[in-house]
Short mmCIF file of C-alpha atoms in Angstrom, two decimals:
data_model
loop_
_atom_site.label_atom_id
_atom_site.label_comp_id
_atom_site.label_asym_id
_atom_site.label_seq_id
_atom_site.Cartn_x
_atom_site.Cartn_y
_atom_site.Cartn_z
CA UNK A 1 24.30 92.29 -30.87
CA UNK A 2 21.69 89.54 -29.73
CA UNK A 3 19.25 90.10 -32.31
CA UNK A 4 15.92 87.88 -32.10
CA UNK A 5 17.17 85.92 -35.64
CA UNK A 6 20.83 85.60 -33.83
CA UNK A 7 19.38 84.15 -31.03
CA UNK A 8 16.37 81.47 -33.01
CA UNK A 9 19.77 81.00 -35.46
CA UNK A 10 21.79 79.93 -32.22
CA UNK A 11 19.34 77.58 -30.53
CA UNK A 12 18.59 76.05 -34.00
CA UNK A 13 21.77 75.11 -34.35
CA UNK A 14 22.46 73.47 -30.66
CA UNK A 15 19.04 72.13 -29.86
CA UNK A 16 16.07 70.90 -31.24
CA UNK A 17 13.34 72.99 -32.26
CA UNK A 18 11.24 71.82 -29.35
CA UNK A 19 12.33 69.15 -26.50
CA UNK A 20 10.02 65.70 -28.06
CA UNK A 21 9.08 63.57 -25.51
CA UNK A 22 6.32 64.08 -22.77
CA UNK A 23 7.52 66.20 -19.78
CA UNK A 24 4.16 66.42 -18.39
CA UNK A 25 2.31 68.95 -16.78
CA UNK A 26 5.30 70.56 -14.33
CA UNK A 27 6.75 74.15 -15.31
CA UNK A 28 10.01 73.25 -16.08
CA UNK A 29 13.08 75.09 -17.73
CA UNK A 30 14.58 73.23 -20.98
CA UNK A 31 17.53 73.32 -23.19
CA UNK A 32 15.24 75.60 -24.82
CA UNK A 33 13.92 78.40 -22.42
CA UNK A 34 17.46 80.18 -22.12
CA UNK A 35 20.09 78.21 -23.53
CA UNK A 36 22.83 81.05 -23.39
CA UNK A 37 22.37 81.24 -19.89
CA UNK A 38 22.69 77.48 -18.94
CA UNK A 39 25.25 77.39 -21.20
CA UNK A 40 27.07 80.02 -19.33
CA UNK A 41 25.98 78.53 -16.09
CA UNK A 42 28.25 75.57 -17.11
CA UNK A 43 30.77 77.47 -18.58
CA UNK A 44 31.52 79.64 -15.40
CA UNK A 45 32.60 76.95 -13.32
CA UNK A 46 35.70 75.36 -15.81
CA UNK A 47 38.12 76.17 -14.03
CA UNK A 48 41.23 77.96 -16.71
CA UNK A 49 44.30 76.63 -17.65
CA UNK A 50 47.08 78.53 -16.61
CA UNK A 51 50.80 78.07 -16.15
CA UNK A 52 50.96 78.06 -12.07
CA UNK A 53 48.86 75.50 -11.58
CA UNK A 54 50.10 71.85 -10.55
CA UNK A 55 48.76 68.56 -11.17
CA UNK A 56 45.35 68.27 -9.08
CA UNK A 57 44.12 70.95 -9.03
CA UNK A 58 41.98 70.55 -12.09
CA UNK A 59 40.01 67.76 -10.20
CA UNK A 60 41.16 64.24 -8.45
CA UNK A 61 38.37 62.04 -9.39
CA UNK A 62 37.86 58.02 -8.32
CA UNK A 63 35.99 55.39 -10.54
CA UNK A 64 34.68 52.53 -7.75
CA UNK A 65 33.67 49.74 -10.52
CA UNK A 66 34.72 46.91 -12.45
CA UNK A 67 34.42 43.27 -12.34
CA UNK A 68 35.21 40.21 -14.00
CA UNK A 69 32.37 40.71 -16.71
CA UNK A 70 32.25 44.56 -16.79
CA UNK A 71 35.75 46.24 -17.44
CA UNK A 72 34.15 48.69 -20.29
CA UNK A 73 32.41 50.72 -18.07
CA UNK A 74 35.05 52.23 -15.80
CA UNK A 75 37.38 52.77 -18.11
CA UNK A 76 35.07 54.99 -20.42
CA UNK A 77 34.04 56.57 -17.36
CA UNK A 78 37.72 57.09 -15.79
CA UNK A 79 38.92 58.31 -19.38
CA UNK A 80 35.98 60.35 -19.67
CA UNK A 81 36.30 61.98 -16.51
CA UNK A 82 39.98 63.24 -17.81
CA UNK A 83 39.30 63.83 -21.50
CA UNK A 84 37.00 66.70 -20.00
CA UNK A 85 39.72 68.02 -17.60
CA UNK A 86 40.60 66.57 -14.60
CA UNK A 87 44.08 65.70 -14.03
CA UNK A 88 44.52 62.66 -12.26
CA UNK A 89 41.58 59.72 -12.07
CA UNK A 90 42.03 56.15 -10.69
CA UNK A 91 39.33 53.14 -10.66
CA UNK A 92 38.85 50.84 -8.15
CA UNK A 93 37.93 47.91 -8.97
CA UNK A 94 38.06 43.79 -8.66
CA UNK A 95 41.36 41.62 -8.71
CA UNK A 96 40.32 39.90 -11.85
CA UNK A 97 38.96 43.14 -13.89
CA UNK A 98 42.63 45.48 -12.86
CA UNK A 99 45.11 43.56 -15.23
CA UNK A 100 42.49 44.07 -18.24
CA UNK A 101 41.34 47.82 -17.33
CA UNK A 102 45.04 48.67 -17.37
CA UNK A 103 45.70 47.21 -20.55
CA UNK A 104 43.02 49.77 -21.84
CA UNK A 105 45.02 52.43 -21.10
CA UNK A 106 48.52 53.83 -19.29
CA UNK A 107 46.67 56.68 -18.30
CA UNK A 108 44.98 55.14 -15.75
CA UNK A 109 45.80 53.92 -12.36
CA UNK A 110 43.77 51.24 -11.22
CA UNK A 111 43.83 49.09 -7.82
CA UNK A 112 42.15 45.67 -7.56
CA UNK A 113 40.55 46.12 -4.12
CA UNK A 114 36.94 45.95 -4.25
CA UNK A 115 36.55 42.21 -3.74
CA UNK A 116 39.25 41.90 -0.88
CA UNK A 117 37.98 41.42 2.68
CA UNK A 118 39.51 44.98 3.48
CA UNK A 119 38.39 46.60 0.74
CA UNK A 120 36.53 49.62 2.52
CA UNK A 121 39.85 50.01 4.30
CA UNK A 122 42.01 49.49 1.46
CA UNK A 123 39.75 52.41 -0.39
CA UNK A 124 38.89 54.81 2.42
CA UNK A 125 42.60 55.31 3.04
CA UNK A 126 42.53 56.99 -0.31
CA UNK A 127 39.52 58.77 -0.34
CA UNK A 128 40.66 62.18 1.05
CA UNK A 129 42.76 62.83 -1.82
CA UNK A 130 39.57 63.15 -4.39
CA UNK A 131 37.28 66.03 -5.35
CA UNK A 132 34.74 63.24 -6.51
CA UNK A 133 33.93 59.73 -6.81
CA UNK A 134 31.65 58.09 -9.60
CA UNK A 135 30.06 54.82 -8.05
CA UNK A 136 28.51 52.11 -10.19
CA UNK A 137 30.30 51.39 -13.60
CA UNK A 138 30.51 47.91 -14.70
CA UNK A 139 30.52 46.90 -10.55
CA UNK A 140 28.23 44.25 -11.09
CA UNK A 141 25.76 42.48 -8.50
CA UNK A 142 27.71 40.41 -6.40
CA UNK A 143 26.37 40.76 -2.83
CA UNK A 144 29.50 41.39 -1.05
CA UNK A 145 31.07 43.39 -3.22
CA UNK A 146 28.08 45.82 -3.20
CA UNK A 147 28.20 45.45 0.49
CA UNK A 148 32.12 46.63 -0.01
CA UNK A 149 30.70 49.66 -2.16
CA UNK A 150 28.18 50.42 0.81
CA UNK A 151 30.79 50.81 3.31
CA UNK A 152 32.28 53.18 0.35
CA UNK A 153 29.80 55.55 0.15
CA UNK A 154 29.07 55.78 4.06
CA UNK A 155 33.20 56.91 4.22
CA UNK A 156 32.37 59.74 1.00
CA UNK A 157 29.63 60.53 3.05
CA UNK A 158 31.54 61.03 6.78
CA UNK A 159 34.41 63.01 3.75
CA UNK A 160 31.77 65.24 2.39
CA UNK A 161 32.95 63.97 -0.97
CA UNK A 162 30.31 65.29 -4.25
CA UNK A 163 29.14 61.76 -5.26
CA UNK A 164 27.69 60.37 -8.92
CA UNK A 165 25.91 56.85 -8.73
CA UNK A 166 25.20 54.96 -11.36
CA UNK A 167 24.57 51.81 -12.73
CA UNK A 168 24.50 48.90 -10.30
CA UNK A 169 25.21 51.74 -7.68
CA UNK A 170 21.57 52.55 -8.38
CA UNK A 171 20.52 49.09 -8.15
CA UNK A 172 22.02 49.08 -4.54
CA UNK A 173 19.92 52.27 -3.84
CA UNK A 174 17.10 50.02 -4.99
CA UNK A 175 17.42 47.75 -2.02
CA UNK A 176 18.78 50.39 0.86
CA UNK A 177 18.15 53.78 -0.22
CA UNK A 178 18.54 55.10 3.36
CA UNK A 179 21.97 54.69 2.15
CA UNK A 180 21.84 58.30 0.50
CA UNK A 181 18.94 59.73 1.58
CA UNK A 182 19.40 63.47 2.94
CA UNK A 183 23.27 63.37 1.58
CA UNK A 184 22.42 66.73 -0.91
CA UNK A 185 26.50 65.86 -2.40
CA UNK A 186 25.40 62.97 -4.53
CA UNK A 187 23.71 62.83 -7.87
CA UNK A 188 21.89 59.66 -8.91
CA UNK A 189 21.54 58.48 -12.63
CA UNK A 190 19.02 56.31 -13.09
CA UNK A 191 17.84 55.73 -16.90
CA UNK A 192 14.05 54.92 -16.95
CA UNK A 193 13.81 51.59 -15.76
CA UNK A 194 16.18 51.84 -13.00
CA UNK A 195 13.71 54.99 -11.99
CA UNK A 196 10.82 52.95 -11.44
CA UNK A 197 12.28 50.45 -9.51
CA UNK A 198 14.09 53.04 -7.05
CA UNK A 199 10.42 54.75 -7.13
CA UNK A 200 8.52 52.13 -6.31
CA UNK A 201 11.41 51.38 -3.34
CA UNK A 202 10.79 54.75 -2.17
CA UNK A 203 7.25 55.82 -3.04
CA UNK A 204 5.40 52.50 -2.66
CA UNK A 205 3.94 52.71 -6.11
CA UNK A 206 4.79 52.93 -9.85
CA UNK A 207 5.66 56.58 -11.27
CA UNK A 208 3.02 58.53 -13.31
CA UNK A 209 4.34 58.04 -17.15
CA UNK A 210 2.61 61.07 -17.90
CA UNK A 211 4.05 63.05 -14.90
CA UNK A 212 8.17 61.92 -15.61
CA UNK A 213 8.91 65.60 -14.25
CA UNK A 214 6.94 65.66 -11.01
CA UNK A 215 8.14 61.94 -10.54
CA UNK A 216 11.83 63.06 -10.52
CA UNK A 217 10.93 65.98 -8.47
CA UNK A 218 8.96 64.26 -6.10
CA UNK A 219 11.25 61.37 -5.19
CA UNK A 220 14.64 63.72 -4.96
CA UNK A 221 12.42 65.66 -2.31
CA UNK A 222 11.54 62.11 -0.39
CA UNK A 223 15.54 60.87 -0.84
CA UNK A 224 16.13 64.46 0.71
CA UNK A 225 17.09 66.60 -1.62
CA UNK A 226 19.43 64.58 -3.57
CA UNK A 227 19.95 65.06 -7.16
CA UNK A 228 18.53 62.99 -9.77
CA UNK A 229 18.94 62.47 -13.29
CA UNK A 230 16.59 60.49 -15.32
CA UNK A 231 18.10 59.41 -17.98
CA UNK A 232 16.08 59.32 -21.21
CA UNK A 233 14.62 61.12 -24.56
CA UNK A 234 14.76 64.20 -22.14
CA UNK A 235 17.31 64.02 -19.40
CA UNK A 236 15.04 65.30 -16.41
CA UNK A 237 17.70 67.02 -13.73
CA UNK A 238 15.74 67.97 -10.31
CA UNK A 239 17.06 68.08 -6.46
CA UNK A 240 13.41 68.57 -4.80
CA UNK A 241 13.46 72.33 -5.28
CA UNK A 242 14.51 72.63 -8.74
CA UNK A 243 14.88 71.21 -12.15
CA UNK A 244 16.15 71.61 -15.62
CA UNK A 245 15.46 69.22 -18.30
CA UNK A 246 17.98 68.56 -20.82
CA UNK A 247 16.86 68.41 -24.37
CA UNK A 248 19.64 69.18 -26.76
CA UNK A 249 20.02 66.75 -29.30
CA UNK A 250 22.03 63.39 -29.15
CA UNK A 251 22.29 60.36 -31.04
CA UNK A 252 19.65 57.89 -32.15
CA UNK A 253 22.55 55.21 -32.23
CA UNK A 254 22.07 53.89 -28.39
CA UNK A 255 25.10 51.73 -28.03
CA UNK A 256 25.87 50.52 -24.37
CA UNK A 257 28.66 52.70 -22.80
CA UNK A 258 27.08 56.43 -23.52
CA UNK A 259 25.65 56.63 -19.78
CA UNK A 260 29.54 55.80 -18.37
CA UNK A 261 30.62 58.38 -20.33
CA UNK A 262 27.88 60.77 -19.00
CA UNK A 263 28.67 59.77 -15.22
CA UNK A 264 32.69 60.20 -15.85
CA UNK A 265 32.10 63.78 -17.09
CA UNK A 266 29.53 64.72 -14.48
CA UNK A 267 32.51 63.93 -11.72
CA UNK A 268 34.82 66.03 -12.96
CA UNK A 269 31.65 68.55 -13.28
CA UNK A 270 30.82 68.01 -10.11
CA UNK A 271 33.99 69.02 -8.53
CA UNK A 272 34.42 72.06 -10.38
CA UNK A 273 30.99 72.92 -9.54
CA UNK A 274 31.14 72.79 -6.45
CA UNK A 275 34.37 74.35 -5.96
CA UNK A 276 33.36 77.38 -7.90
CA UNK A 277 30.12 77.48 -5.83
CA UNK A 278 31.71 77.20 -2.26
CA UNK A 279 34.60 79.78 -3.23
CA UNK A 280 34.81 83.42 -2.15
CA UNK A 281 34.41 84.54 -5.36
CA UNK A 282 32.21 87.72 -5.99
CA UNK A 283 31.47 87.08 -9.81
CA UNK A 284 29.06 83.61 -9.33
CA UNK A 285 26.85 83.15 -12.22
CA UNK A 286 23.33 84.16 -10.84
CA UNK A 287 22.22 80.51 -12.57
CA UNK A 288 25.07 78.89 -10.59
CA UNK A 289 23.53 80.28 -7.31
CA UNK A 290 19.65 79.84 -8.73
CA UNK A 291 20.21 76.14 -9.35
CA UNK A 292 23.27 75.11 -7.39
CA UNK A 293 26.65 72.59 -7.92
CA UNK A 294 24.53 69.77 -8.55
CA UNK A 295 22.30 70.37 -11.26
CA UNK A 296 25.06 72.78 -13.02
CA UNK A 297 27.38 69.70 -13.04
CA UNK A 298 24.56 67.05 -14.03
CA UNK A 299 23.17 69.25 -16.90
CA UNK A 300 26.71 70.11 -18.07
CA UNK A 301 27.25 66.43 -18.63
CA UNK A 302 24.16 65.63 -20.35
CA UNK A 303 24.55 68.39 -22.30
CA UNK A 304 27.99 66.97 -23.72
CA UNK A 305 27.50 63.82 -23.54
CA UNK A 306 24.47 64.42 -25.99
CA UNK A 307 26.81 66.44 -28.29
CA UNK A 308 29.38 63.69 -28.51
CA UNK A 309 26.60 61.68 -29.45
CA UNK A 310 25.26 64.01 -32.00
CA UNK A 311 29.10 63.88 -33.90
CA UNK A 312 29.87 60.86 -33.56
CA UNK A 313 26.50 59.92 -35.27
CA UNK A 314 27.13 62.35 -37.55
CA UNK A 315 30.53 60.71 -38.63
CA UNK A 316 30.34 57.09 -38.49
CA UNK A 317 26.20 56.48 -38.34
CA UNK A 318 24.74 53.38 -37.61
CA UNK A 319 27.94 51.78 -36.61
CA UNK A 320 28.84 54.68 -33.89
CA UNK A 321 30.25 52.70 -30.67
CA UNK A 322 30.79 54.35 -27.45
CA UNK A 323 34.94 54.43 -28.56
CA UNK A 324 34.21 57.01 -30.99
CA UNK A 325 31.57 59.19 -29.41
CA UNK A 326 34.90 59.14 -26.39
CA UNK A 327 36.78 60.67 -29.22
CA UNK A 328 34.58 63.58 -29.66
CA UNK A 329 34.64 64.92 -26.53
CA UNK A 330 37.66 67.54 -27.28
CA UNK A 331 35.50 69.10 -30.43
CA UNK A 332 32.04 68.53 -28.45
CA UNK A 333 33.66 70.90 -25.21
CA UNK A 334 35.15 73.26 -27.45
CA UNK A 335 31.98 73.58 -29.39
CA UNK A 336 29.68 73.87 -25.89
CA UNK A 337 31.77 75.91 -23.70
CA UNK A 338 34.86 78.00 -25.18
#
């Protein structure tokens, strides 16, 4: 039975006692006003693992990232994306960065197009076949390559393709935002300082430090309605009508890598999310329909991400690398959601 020491036993032992930081003076829910249900939320949209199914249907999800000084990044994010569950996920990414992302790993399939002079040919051909697309790891600043990307996101956009932008992604956001604005499919993750500037872009002015969960709230409303998720001591979650603030506890170990992980897993999320939302389904979590694909899939992926964090700290300590909180996402799922 769900006894009040069950329950203060169970959030002990997956959160903190309170969320630290300053969330400011918005009503907000938290890790901490009902985990069970978020957790549930989350857990009603993984899709089961059966014996009829074919390879795909878990999730087709494309990495667009990768240059000559940034091959990390899409590969934690691509293997990310299928440690969680997806079944087939492919980066695209510069001619010079494919040879040394493959080398990472034979599970992924990688194509050096995003610094040819067709590359938002070469890579729209391709789009149809994916469920999602994670924009922004390790692609660098190179003006026509984020001009390639551009041209990228316009295609998910005509595809109605669920998007997650990261990284230099957001930095391109900084200078056009127009280039998502009113596209309620994508998800932006912005850690603090990339917030301000895309704030300031938007709002004309510096967020509120003391406000971080009316700032979030108010600039997904101005980008209409898209999702955000600032990144920080408190991942703050909001789409313009909503928000949920992710508290549960991570690592203080803040290695560079951890936010590629977070984006990989929130595409696979995101699919399955949405897919579970948009089916005909009678038995939709009434969290699922409260706070909709996007923030389900975004606080999912914080949620873990945190978690892997959290173990691999707990294992290796100071010396934790991105690698090994990678290698805790099997025992970090299984521990969250079955």
């Amino acid at each position: 039975m769900f006894s009040l020491q069950n329950i203060l036993l169970w959030v002990a032992s997956r959160t903190r006692v309170v969320p630290t930081g300053h969330l400011g003076s918005h009503r907000s829910a938290t890790t901490l006003t009902n985990p069970g249900a978020f957790n549930e939320m989350v857990k009603s949209v993984i899709p089961p693992l059966t014996h009829d199914k074919h390879k795909g249907q878990a999730g087709r999800v494309a990495t667009i990232g990768g240059s000559r000084d940034y091959t990390g990044a899409p590969y934690f994010a691509a293997m990310s994306a299928l440690r969680l569950g997806c079944d087939l996920t492919q980066v695209f990414c510069t001619r010079d960065a494919s040879p040394v992302i493959k080398s990472y790993s034979p599970e992924l399939i990688v194509h050096p197009f995003l610094d040819g002079e067709t590359a938002v040919e070469d890579i729209s051909t391709g789009l149809p076949k994916f469920h999602s697309v994670v924009i922004g790891p390790g692609l660098g600043r190179d003006t026509s390559i984020l001009q390639n990307v551009k041209g990228v996101i316009i295609k998910c956009r005509e595809l109605d393709i669920p998007l997650v932008i990261d990284a230099d992604g957001v930095f391109l956001l900084c200078q056009e935002p127009d280039i998502i604005k009113d596209y309620k499919k994508a998800i932006l993750t912005p850690n603090v300082v990339e917030f301000k500037h895309l704030y300031n872009k938007v709002m004309g002015g510096d967020p509120n430090p003391l406000e971080p969960v009316n700032d979030v709230m108010i600039l997904a409303r101005s980008l209409g309605n898209v999702t955000i998720v600032r990144k920080g001591e408190n991942d703050i979650i909001a789409d313009g009508e909503n928000v949920l603030v992710c508290c549960g506890e991570g690592s203080p170990r803040r290695c560079g890598g951890q936010g590629d992980i977070l984006a990989g897993t929130m595409g696979t999320f995101h699919y399955w999310s949405h897919k579970k939302y948009s089916s005909e389904e009678p038995d939709k979590h009434q969290m699922l329909l409260t706070y909709g694909p996007n923030i389900c899939a975004a606080y999912g992926a914080c949620l873990l991400t945190r978690r892997c964090g959290k173990q691999a700290f707990a294992r290796i300590g100071r010396q934790m690398t991105t690698s090994e909180m990678m290698q805790e996402l099997p025992k970090a799922f299984v521990y969250l959601f079955e």
